[in-house]
XYZ file of N, CA, C and O in Angstrom:
740
model
N -19.145 101.926 -203.433
C -19.734 101.737 -204.746
C -21.252 101.634 -204.649
O -21.948 102.056 -205.534
N -21.740 101.062 -203.540
C -23.175 100.913 -203.351
C -23.889 102.254 -203.290
O -24.991 102.384 -203.800
N -23.241 103.255 -202.661
C -23.869 104.579 -202.577
C -24.044 105.191 -203.959
O -25.062 105.810 -204.240
N -23.056 105.020 -204.814
C -23.124 105.557 -206.178
C -24.256 104.875 -206.952
O -25.009 105.524 -207.659
N -24.357 103.558 -206.795
C -25.427 102.812 -207.473
C -26.791 103.228 -206.931
O -27.735 103.400 -207.697
N -26.892 103.405 -205.617
C -28.153 103.856 -205.014
C -28.541 105.233 -205.548
O -29.701 105.480 -205.869
N -27.549 106.114 -205.666
C -27.816 107.458 -206.203
C -28.275 107.374 -207.654
O -29.211 108.077 -208.056
N -27.622 106.528 -208.428
C -27.997 106.365 -209.837
C -29.428 105.846 -209.950
O -30.203 106.320 -210.792
N -29.774 104.894 -209.109
C -31.143 104.362 -209.131
C -32.153 105.428 -208.717
O -33.229 105.532 -209.310
N -31.828 106.218 -207.686
C -32.732 107.300 -207.255
C -32.933 108.324 -208.374
O -34.047 108.785 -208.618
N -31.847 108.679 -209.048
C -31.941 109.655 -210.141
C -32.769 109.083 -211.282
O -33.651 109.767 -211.820
N -32.512 107.840 -211.649
C -33.277 107.205 -212.737
C -34.763 107.154 -212.401
O -35.608 107.465 -213.242
N -35.080 106.773 -211.166
C -36.481 106.703 -210.756
C -37.106 108.094 -210.740
O -38.241 108.279 -211.184
N -36.363 109.075 -210.253
C -36.885 110.444 -210.213
C -37.156 110.968 -211.624
O -38.174 111.631 -211.864
N -36.275 110.653 -212.577
C -36.503 111.064 -213.963
C -37.730 110.382 -214.546
O -38.541 111.016 -215.225
N -37.882 109.093 -214.284
C -39.071 108.377 -214.775
C -40.336 108.980 -214.176
O -41.328 109.194 -214.884
N -40.298 109.273 -212.881
C -41.461 109.876 -212.222
C -41.769 111.256 -212.806
O -42.925 111.594 -213.042
N -40.715 112.037 -213.039
C -40.891 113.378 -213.605
C -41.514 113.298 -214.994
O -42.468 114.022 -215.306
N -40.992 112.401 -215.825
C -41.542 112.235 -217.175
C -42.986 111.741 -217.127
O -43.826 112.177 -217.920
N -43.284 110.849 -216.186
C -44.645 110.325 -216.065
C -45.626 111.417 -215.642
O -46.796 111.386 -216.025
N -45.171 112.379 -214.867
C -46.038 113.459 -214.402
C -46.233 114.561 -215.432
O -47.149 115.381 -215.296
N -45.413 114.581 -216.470
C -45.506 115.645 -217.467
C -46.863 115.638 -218.169
O -47.474 116.694 -218.358
N -47.335 114.451 -218.538
C -48.629 114.352 -219.224
C -49.784 114.848 -218.376
O -50.550 115.720 -218.806
N -49.947 114.331 -217.142
C -51.027 114.829 -216.287
C -50.903 116.324 -215.971
O -51.912 117.023 -215.884
N -49.683 116.817 -215.816
C -49.504 118.253 -215.552
C -49.960 119.074 -216.757
O -50.635 120.104 -216.611
N -49.625 118.591 -217.947
C -50.051 119.278 -219.162
C -51.571 119.215 -219.308
O -52.204 120.188 -219.712
N -52.154 118.074 -218.958
C -53.612 117.928 -218.999
C -54.273 118.900 -218.022
O -55.294 119.504 -218.332
N -53.688 119.050 -216.845
C -54.220 119.989 -215.858
C -54.166 121.428 -216.357
O -55.109 122.194 -216.176
N -53.059 121.785 -216.998
C -52.957 123.136 -217.549
C -54.002 123.339 -218.643
O -54.660 124.372 -218.695
N -54.167 122.339 -219.493
C -55.165 122.441 -220.563
C -56.553 122.635 -219.967
O -57.328 123.469 -220.441
N -56.864 121.890 -218.908
C -58.176 122.014 -218.264
C -58.360 123.409 -217.679
O -59.442 124.003 -217.790
N -57.302 123.953 -217.058
C -57.403 125.315 -216.510
C -57.636 126.350 -217.609
O -58.273 127.374 -217.380
N -57.101 126.071 -218.798
C -57.288 126.987 -219.927
C -58.598 126.719 -220.667
O -58.978 127.493 -221.544
N -59.257 125.603 -220.331
C -60.512 125.265 -220.996
C -60.321 124.745 -222.409
O -61.196 124.909 -223.266
N -59.178 124.112 -222.673
C -58.893 123.565 -223.997
C -58.434 122.114 -223.840
O -58.151 121.651 -222.736
N -58.324 121.406 -224.951
C -57.860 120.029 -224.930
C -56.346 119.953 -224.816
O -55.630 120.939 -225.030
N -55.863 118.753 -224.497
C -54.429 118.547 -224.304
C -53.630 118.848 -225.572
O -52.586 119.496 -225.516
N -54.125 118.403 -226.725
C -53.405 118.659 -227.977
C -53.386 120.145 -228.293
O -52.384 120.667 -228.781
N -54.491 120.837 -227.983
C -54.526 122.288 -228.184
C -53.479 122.971 -227.297
O -52.783 123.893 -227.735
N -53.351 122.498 -226.058
C -52.346 123.057 -225.148
C -50.939 122.772 -225.656
O -50.057 123.632 -225.589
N -50.728 121.565 -226.186
C -49.424 121.234 -226.759
C -49.119 122.142 -227.951
O -47.980 122.581 -228.126
N -50.143 122.433 -228.750
C -49.953 123.326 -229.897
C -49.532 124.716 -229.424
O -48.598 125.307 -229.979
N -50.212 125.225 -228.398
C -49.838 126.542 -227.854
C -48.405 126.523 -227.337
O -47.650 127.478 -227.536
N -48.032 125.432 -226.692
C -46.672 125.305 -226.169
C -45.655 125.345 -227.306
O -44.650 126.051 -227.228
N -45.918 124.598 -228.384
C -45.005 124.596 -229.535
C -44.929 125.985 -230.166
O -43.840 126.444 -230.509
N -46.075 126.619 -230.319
C -46.086 127.944 -230.935
C -45.339 128.958 -230.080
O -44.593 129.791 -230.596
N -45.531 128.886 -228.770
C -44.885 129.838 -227.872
C -43.380 129.614 -227.773
O -42.611 130.567 -227.667
N -42.953 128.362 -227.836
C -41.532 128.070 -227.657
C -40.749 128.073 -228.967
O -39.525 127.990 -228.942
N -41.436 128.188 -230.095
C -40.744 128.159 -231.395
C -39.823 129.359 -231.569
O -38.819 129.272 -232.275
N -40.168 130.472 -230.955
C -39.343 131.667 -231.093
C -39.546 132.395 -232.404
O -38.880 133.387 -232.691
N -40.464 131.887 -233.212
C -40.770 132.490 -234.512
C -42.135 131.972 -234.937
O -42.575 130.921 -234.462
N -42.792 132.689 -235.824
C -44.067 132.163 -236.328
C -43.828 130.890 -237.138
O -42.834 130.779 -237.855
N -44.714 129.918 -236.989
C -44.614 128.681 -237.759
C -45.936 128.432 -238.466
O -46.962 129.004 -238.101
N -45.914 127.582 -239.475
C -47.107 127.284 -240.254
C -47.859 126.076 -239.717
O -47.385 125.351 -238.848
N -49.035 125.880 -240.271
C -49.900 124.778 -239.842
C -49.258 123.419 -240.113
O -49.345 122.516 -239.282
N -48.596 123.270 -241.253
C -47.970 121.983 -241.593
C -46.836 121.678 -240.612
O -46.710 120.547 -240.127
N -46.035 122.683 -240.280
C -44.948 122.477 -239.314
C -45.522 122.149 -237.930
O -45.011 121.271 -237.229
N -46.605 122.817 -237.562
C -47.260 122.522 -236.286
C -47.766 121.079 -236.274
O -47.607 120.362 -235.285
N -48.360 120.651 -237.376
C -48.837 119.262 -237.481
C -47.683 118.293 -237.267
O -47.817 117.300 -236.538
N -46.550 118.593 -237.878
C -45.374 117.730 -237.732
C -44.923 117.683 -236.268
O -44.635 116.612 -235.739
N -44.871 118.831 -235.613
C -44.448 118.883 -234.210
C -45.390 118.102 -233.296
O -44.962 117.492 -232.322
N -46.685 118.129 -233.623
C -47.690 117.439 -232.804
C -47.857 115.974 -233.188
O -48.486 115.204 -232.453
N -47.333 115.598 -234.349
C -47.488 114.225 -234.812
C -48.905 113.933 -235.279
O -49.409 112.816 -235.114
N -49.552 114.942 -235.869
C -50.912 114.763 -236.386
C -50.936 115.140 -237.860
O -49.996 115.723 -238.383
N -52.023 114.814 -238.526
C -52.169 115.133 -239.955
C -52.436 116.630 -240.135
O -52.968 117.292 -239.243
N -52.087 117.130 -241.305
C -52.275 118.552 -241.603
C -53.734 118.968 -241.472
O -54.030 120.058 -240.969
N -54.658 118.105 -241.918
C -56.087 118.437 -241.825
C -56.517 118.562 -240.362
O -57.292 119.465 -240.011
N -55.998 117.693 -239.509
C -56.313 117.782 -238.081
C -55.725 119.050 -237.484
O -56.354 119.703 -236.656
N -54.524 119.396 -237.913
C -53.900 120.622 -237.418
C -54.689 121.850 -237.869
O -54.835 122.817 -237.113
N -55.222 121.818 -239.082
C -56.026 122.948 -239.569
C -57.269 123.122 -238.703
O -57.633 124.247 -238.332
N -57.929 122.014 -238.344
C -59.099 122.091 -237.458
C -58.707 122.606 -236.083
O -59.416 123.418 -235.487
N -57.574 122.139 -235.579
C -57.075 122.581 -234.285
C -56.818 124.091 -234.304
O -57.211 124.811 -233.385
N -56.172 124.571 -235.354
C -55.882 126.006 -235.480
C -57.182 126.799 -235.581
O -57.307 127.878 -234.981
N -58.161 126.272 -236.309
C -59.471 126.940 -236.382
C -60.060 127.121 -234.979
O -60.571 128.184 -234.638
N -59.993 126.060 -234.155
C -60.507 126.123 -232.779
C -59.756 127.161 -231.957
O -60.348 127.964 -231.240
N -58.423 127.105 -232.046
C -57.609 128.036 -231.261
C -57.812 129.479 -231.706
O -57.837 130.388 -230.883
N -57.997 129.670 -233.001
C -58.240 131.024 -233.510
C -59.611 131.519 -233.061
O -59.746 132.664 -232.615
N -60.620 130.664 -233.145
C -61.972 131.038 -232.718
C -62.010 131.389 -231.230
O -62.767 132.275 -230.810
N -61.172 130.721 -230.439
C -61.117 130.988 -228.997
C -60.237 132.187 -228.673
O -60.142 132.597 -227.513
N -59.583 132.757 -229.688
C -58.735 133.926 -229.466
C -57.333 133.590 -228.981
O -56.609 134.475 -228.524
N -56.929 132.329 -229.100
C -55.611 131.917 -228.613
C -54.510 132.064 -229.664
O -53.339 132.178 -229.315
N -54.890 132.034 -230.950
C -53.908 132.044 -232.037
C -54.323 133.078 -233.077
O -55.506 133.298 -233.311
N -53.297 133.694 -233.673
C -53.537 134.606 -234.798
C -52.861 134.028 -236.033
O -51.753 133.509 -235.965
N -53.570 134.132 -237.161
C -52.978 133.744 -238.452
C -52.509 135.030 -239.125
O -53.213 136.029 -239.116
N -51.331 134.936 -239.717
C -50.783 136.090 -240.434
C -50.172 135.608 -241.738
O -49.671 134.477 -241.809
N -50.214 136.464 -242.737
C -49.579 136.111 -244.006
C -48.075 135.965 -243.789
O -47.475 136.717 -243.022
N -47.489 134.964 -244.436
C -46.044 134.739 -244.358
C -45.341 135.957 -244.927
O -45.804 136.564 -245.896
N -44.216 136.333 -244.355
C -43.523 137.550 -244.778
C -42.998 137.494 -246.205
O -43.002 138.502 -246.899
N -42.576 136.308 -246.677
C -42.007 136.244 -248.027
C -42.830 135.403 -249.000
O -42.611 135.486 -250.193
N -43.755 134.603 -248.502
C -44.566 133.749 -249.361
C -46.037 133.987 -249.022
O -46.561 133.427 -248.065
N -46.700 134.802 -249.809
C -48.085 135.208 -249.532
C -49.077 134.050 -249.598
O -50.202 134.164 -249.159
N -48.638 132.903 -250.164
C -49.532 131.740 -250.202
C -49.584 131.038 -248.857
O -50.499 130.278 -248.583
N -48.577 131.260 -248.024
C -48.496 130.590 -246.727
C -49.023 131.488 -245.607
O -49.036 132.704 -245.725
N -49.430 130.821 -244.541
C -49.913 131.516 -243.345
C -49.056 131.069 -242.174
O -48.690 129.899 -242.071
N -48.708 132.011 -241.306
C -47.971 131.644 -240.098
C -48.877 131.868 -238.893
O -49.860 132.610 -238.957
N -48.521 131.194 -237.816
C -49.329 131.216 -236.603
C -48.524 131.802 -235.455
O -47.337 131.497 -235.306
N -49.183 132.625 -234.661
C -48.562 133.146 -233.439
C -49.578 133.073 -232.307
O -50.790 133.115 -232.537
N -49.065 132.936 -231.105
C -49.919 132.897 -229.920
C -50.349 134.329 -229.616
O -49.530 135.247 -229.609
N -51.637 134.515 -229.349
C -52.147 135.854 -229.040
C -51.675 136.297 -227.657
O -51.325 135.472 -226.811
N -51.680 137.604 -227.436
C -51.301 138.141 -226.131
C -52.248 137.626 -225.044
O -51.829 137.339 -223.924
N -53.521 137.488 -225.391
C -54.510 136.971 -224.435
C -54.149 135.553 -224.008
O -54.172 135.229 -222.814
N -53.802 134.717 -224.970
C -53.432 133.331 -224.651
C -52.141 133.292 -223.854
O -52.011 132.503 -222.908
N -51.177 134.139 -224.212
C -49.929 134.182 -223.456
C -50.200 134.523 -221.988
O -49.656 133.887 -221.081
N -51.078 135.484 -221.774
C -51.438 135.856 -220.405
C -52.138 134.724 -219.671
O -51.853 134.463 -218.496
N -53.035 134.033 -220.366
C -53.761 132.919 -219.749
C -52.818 131.772 -219.404
O -52.928 131.171 -218.329
N -51.877 131.474 -220.300
C -50.914 130.403 -220.049
C -50.014 130.768 -218.869
O -49.775 129.950 -217.973
N -49.545 132.019 -218.847
C -48.699 132.453 -217.726
C -49.465 132.383 -216.405
O -48.911 131.956 -215.393
N -50.724 132.774 -216.427
C -51.539 132.704 -215.208
C -51.731 131.256 -214.763
O -51.674 130.955 -213.565
N -51.942 130.351 -215.728
C -52.132 128.941 -215.391
C -50.852 128.319 -214.854
O -50.892 127.446 -213.985
N -49.713 128.764 -215.361
C -48.427 128.198 -214.949
C -47.814 128.888 -213.725
O -46.913 128.325 -213.093
N -48.275 130.073 -213.407
C -47.646 130.878 -212.348
C -47.466 130.118 -211.033
O -46.364 130.144 -210.463
N -48.492 129.422 -210.497
C -48.270 128.725 -209.221
C -47.144 127.688 -209.289
O -46.303 127.617 -208.388
N -47.092 126.923 -210.362
C -46.040 125.920 -210.505
C -44.676 126.586 -210.671
O -43.690 126.170 -210.057
N -44.621 127.640 -211.491
C -43.346 128.322 -211.713
C -42.843 128.982 -210.435
O -41.636 128.989 -210.169
N -43.749 129.502 -209.630
C -43.370 130.097 -208.342
C -42.790 129.030 -207.426
O -41.755 129.247 -206.778
N -43.442 127.867 -207.363
C -42.935 126.770 -206.537
C -41.570 126.288 -207.018
O -40.671 126.012 -206.214
N -41.393 126.194 -208.341
C -40.095 125.779 -208.884
C -39.016 126.809 -208.569
O -37.890 126.445 -208.221
N -39.351 128.089 -208.678
C -38.381 129.151 -208.368
C -37.952 129.060 -206.907
O -36.761 129.208 -206.589
N -38.888 128.792 -206.016
C -38.566 128.630 -204.593
C -37.623 127.444 -204.391
O -36.662 127.527 -203.619
N -37.901 126.355 -205.077
C -37.057 125.164 -204.986
C -35.648 125.458 -205.505
O -34.644 125.072 -204.879
N -35.558 126.158 -206.613
C -34.261 126.494 -207.215
C -33.468 127.434 -206.319
O -32.247 127.305 -206.174
N -34.145 128.378 -205.672
C -33.467 129.325 -204.785
C -32.783 128.633 -203.613
O -31.819 129.159 -203.056
N -33.238 127.454 -203.254
C -32.645 126.708 -202.136
C -31.326 126.045 -202.535
O -30.588 125.584 -201.674
N -31.015 125.989 -203.832
C -29.779 125.372 -204.309
C -28.621 126.358 -204.209
O -28.800 127.567 -204.415
N -27.431 125.819 -203.937
C -26.238 126.655 -204.020
C -25.955 126.894 -205.505
O -26.509 126.202 -206.375
N -25.061 127.830 -205.796
C -24.698 128.084 -207.195
C -24.125 126.821 -207.841
O -24.454 126.496 -208.972
N -23.301 126.104 -207.101
C -22.701 124.880 -207.628
C -23.765 123.808 -207.879
O -23.753 123.142 -208.920
N -24.693 123.656 -206.955
C -25.769 122.682 -207.140
C -26.635 123.062 -208.339
O -27.004 122.200 -209.140
N -26.947 124.344 -208.446
C -27.781 124.806 -209.559
C -27.089 124.542 -210.896
O -27.722 124.099 -211.861
N -25.777 124.797 -210.966
C -25.028 124.554 -212.198
C -25.014 123.060 -212.523
O -25.180 122.669 -213.690
N -24.854 122.208 -211.516
C -24.838 120.759 -211.723
C -26.198 120.269 -212.206
O -26.286 119.478 -213.150
N -27.265 120.740 -211.571
C -28.618 120.336 -211.971
C -28.907 120.802 -213.394
O -29.416 120.035 -214.218
N -28.566 122.055 -213.698
C -28.814 122.593 -215.039
C -28.046 121.792 -216.090
O -28.599 121.449 -217.145
N -26.784 121.468 -215.805
C -25.983 120.688 -216.740
C -26.577 119.294 -216.933
O -26.696 118.807 -218.062
N -26.969 118.653 -215.838
C -27.562 117.318 -215.915
C -28.856 117.337 -216.730
O -29.079 116.484 -217.586
N -29.704 118.323 -216.477
C -30.968 118.407 -217.216
C -30.730 118.702 -218.695
O -31.404 118.129 -219.552
N -29.772 119.576 -219.002
C -29.436 119.853 -220.403
C -28.968 118.584 -221.108
O -29.400 118.279 -222.223
N -28.093 117.825 -220.451
C -27.579 116.590 -221.048
C -28.690 115.541 -221.169
O -28.755 114.801 -222.153
N -29.572 115.478 -220.171
C -30.693 114.532 -220.225
C -31.623 114.879 -221.375
O -32.096 113.989 -222.094
N -31.888 116.155 -221.572
C -32.745 116.594 -222.669
C -32.132 116.249 -224.013
O -32.817 115.742 -224.908
N -30.843 116.477 -224.147
C -30.146 116.119 -225.387
C -30.257 114.619 -225.641
O -30.539 114.188 -226.761
N -30.069 113.830 -224.586
C -30.169 112.384 -224.715
C -31.586 111.970 -225.117
O -31.772 111.168 -226.029
N -32.603 112.539 -224.469
C -33.987 112.206 -224.825
C -34.284 112.559 -226.271
O -34.918 111.791 -226.988
N -33.827 113.727 -226.692
C -34.064 114.147 -228.080
C -33.373 113.209 -229.069
O -33.882 112.979 -230.160
N -32.239 112.662 -228.678
C -31.524 111.763 -229.583
C -32.257 110.437 -229.760
O -31.967 109.695 -230.692
N -33.207 110.149 -228.889
C -33.954 108.890 -228.974
C -35.377 109.080 -229.491
O -36.178 108.161 -229.419
N -35.688 110.261 -230.024
C -37.019 110.500 -230.594
C -37.298 109.571 -231.763
O -38.354 108.996 -231.887
N -36.328 109.481 -232.661
C -36.470 108.697 -233.879
C -36.201 107.235 -233.565
O -35.134 106.907 -233.058
N -37.164 106.344 -233.860
C -36.948 104.931 -233.556
C -35.689 104.370 -234.216
O -35.083 103.453 -233.704
N -35.278 104.925 -235.338
C -34.089 104.432 -236.027
C -32.809 104.871 -235.322
O -31.747 104.314 -235.569
N -32.909 105.852 -234.417
C -31.716 106.387 -233.761
C -31.125 105.410 -232.754
O -29.922 105.334 -232.591
N -31.964 104.674 -232.060
C -31.483 103.747 -231.046
C -31.301 102.360 -231.608
O -31.562 102.093 -232.773
N -30.829 101.482 -230.785
C -30.696 100.106 -231.247
C -32.076 99.473 -231.303
O -32.915 99.719 -230.456
N -32.277 98.701 -232.299
C -33.571 98.037 -232.465
C -33.579 96.744 -231.664
O -32.579 96.049 -231.591
N -34.727 96.418 -231.078
C -34.793 95.139 -230.363
C -34.606 93.981 -231.333
O -34.993 94.053 -232.487
N -33.987 92.938 -230.841
C -33.785 91.754 -231.661
C -35.120 91.050 -231.845
O -35.922 90.985 -230.922
N -35.371 90.510 -233.051
C -36.633 89.794 -233.248
C -36.687 88.568 -232.345
O -35.666 87.959 -232.056
N -37.871 88.240 -231.911
C -38.062 87.073 -231.073
C -37.891 85.841 -231.941
O -38.472 85.737 -233.012
N -37.071 84.913 -231.477
C -36.837 83.684 -232.222
C -38.036 82.761 -232.064
O -38.561 82.595 -230.969
N -38.461 82.188 -233.159
C -39.583 81.243 -233.109
C -39.124 79.976 -232.404
O -37.992 79.538 -232.580
N -39.996 79.443 -231.587
C -39.692 78.190 -230.899
C -39.961 77.029 -231.847
O -40.878 77.071 -232.645
N -39.151 76.004 -231.723
C -39.399 74.836 -232.563
C -40.634 74.115 -232.039
O -40.831 73.996 -230.838
N -41.469 73.656 -232.963
C -42.687 72.983 -232.503
C -42.344 71.653 -231.856
O -41.405 70.978 -232.237
N -43.116 71.288 -230.834
C -42.929 69.980 -230.216
C -44.288 69.448 -229.806
O -45.213 70.210 -229.564
N -44.376 68.184 -229.724
C -45.626 67.533 -229.350
C -45.635 67.382 -227.839
O -44.686 66.840 -227.270
N -46.674 67.899 -227.157
C -46.694 67.802 -225.700
C -46.872 66.369 -225.235
O -47.554 65.574 -225.873
N -46.209 66.042 -224.109
C -46.356 64.731 -223.495
C -47.567 64.713 -222.584
O -48.325 65.682 -222.490
N -47.767 63.615 -221.892
C -48.915 63.466 -220.993
C -48.875 64.541 -219.918
O -47.855 64.790 -219.300
N -49.997 65.200 -219.702
C -50.122 66.210 -218.656
C -49.552 67.569 -219.045
O -49.618 68.514 -218.280
N -48.971 67.691 -220.218
C -48.434 68.977 -220.644
C -49.511 69.782 -221.354
O -50.495 69.242 -221.831
N -49.260 71.034 -221.434
C -50.202 71.927 -222.108
C -50.157 71.677 -223.605
O -49.125 71.352 -224.169
N -51.276 71.863 -224.255
C -51.343 71.647 -225.705
C -51.035 72.914 -226.480
O -50.866 72.880 -227.680
N -51.002 74.041 -225.786
C -50.804 75.314 -226.471
C -52.113 75.939 -226.878
O -52.149 77.065 -227.353
N -53.216 75.232 -226.715
C -54.521 75.759 -227.076
C -55.115 76.606 -225.948
O -55.956 77.441 -226.177
N -54.671 76.327 -224.694
C -55.198 77.090 -223.568
C -54.467 78.427 -223.477
O -53.305 78.525 -223.836
N -55.147 79.451 -222.983
C -54.447 80.732 -222.788
C -53.411 80.575 -221.687
O -53.680 79.966 -220.665
N -52.223 81.062 -221.922
C -51.174 80.983 -220.928
C -50.566 82.352 -220.742
O -49.724 82.777 -221.526
N -51.023 83.054 -219.742
C -50.562 84.421 -219.499
C -49.131 84.449 -218.961
O -48.463 85.439 -219.067
N -48.679 83.350 -218.384
C -47.324 83.329 -217.829
C -46.268 83.307 -218.922
O -45.143 83.727 -218.711
N -46.606 82.826 -220.119
C -45.641 82.747 -221.209
C -45.439 84.077 -221.924
O -44.523 84.240 -222.703
N -46.339 85.028 -221.690
C -46.210 86.313 -222.374
C -45.087 87.112 -221.740
O -44.849 87.022 -220.551
N -44.432 87.915 -222.543
C -43.412 88.770 -221.972
C -44.062 89.923 -221.223
O -45.263 90.121 -221.287
N -43.265 90.675 -220.507
C -43.799 91.736 -219.645
C -44.490 92.828 -220.451
O -45.376 93.490 -219.968
N -44.064 93.048 -221.690
C -44.680 94.092 -222.502
C -46.032 93.669 -223.028
O -46.814 94.490 -223.448
N -46.311 92.353 -223.039
C -47.519 91.803 -223.641
C -48.719 92.115 -222.886
O -49.786 92.298 -223.294
């Protein structure tokens, strides 16, 4: 049973490490492209959408305001990374697509990492590859299910302590006490 628990802990730690490295890796790609991290995230959303999307939808995906997304799109368009096109059925709307130039730049920036990942994957047996793919698919589904704070269980509110008068030599509560704070504090 200990081996199974050790494996579970190794997998959990590896997932945490992988998730922690995603931000710096994305920042590195953005730096190689000469753009900001949010701009790189926007390109990623646009490229992976599989269809043209609008500025408001992009803002929603990035978690930013529509006005900020409009400025971001202006920057990306000026740099030649994004094209605006009239919506196919609603001429009042504009859709966004990643330019061929940006697609090439992103592929060039990602190529070394993708080559290394392909080499790593090639070392797996078919059974191992299927197991890893299934695990990652299920992990992604689980992560997506926890995007919305209302989806998971909410932490219980902290119960207020009843007031008491300190005795001789006890703390008055006026001094800072870092030991009483919880780990998140």
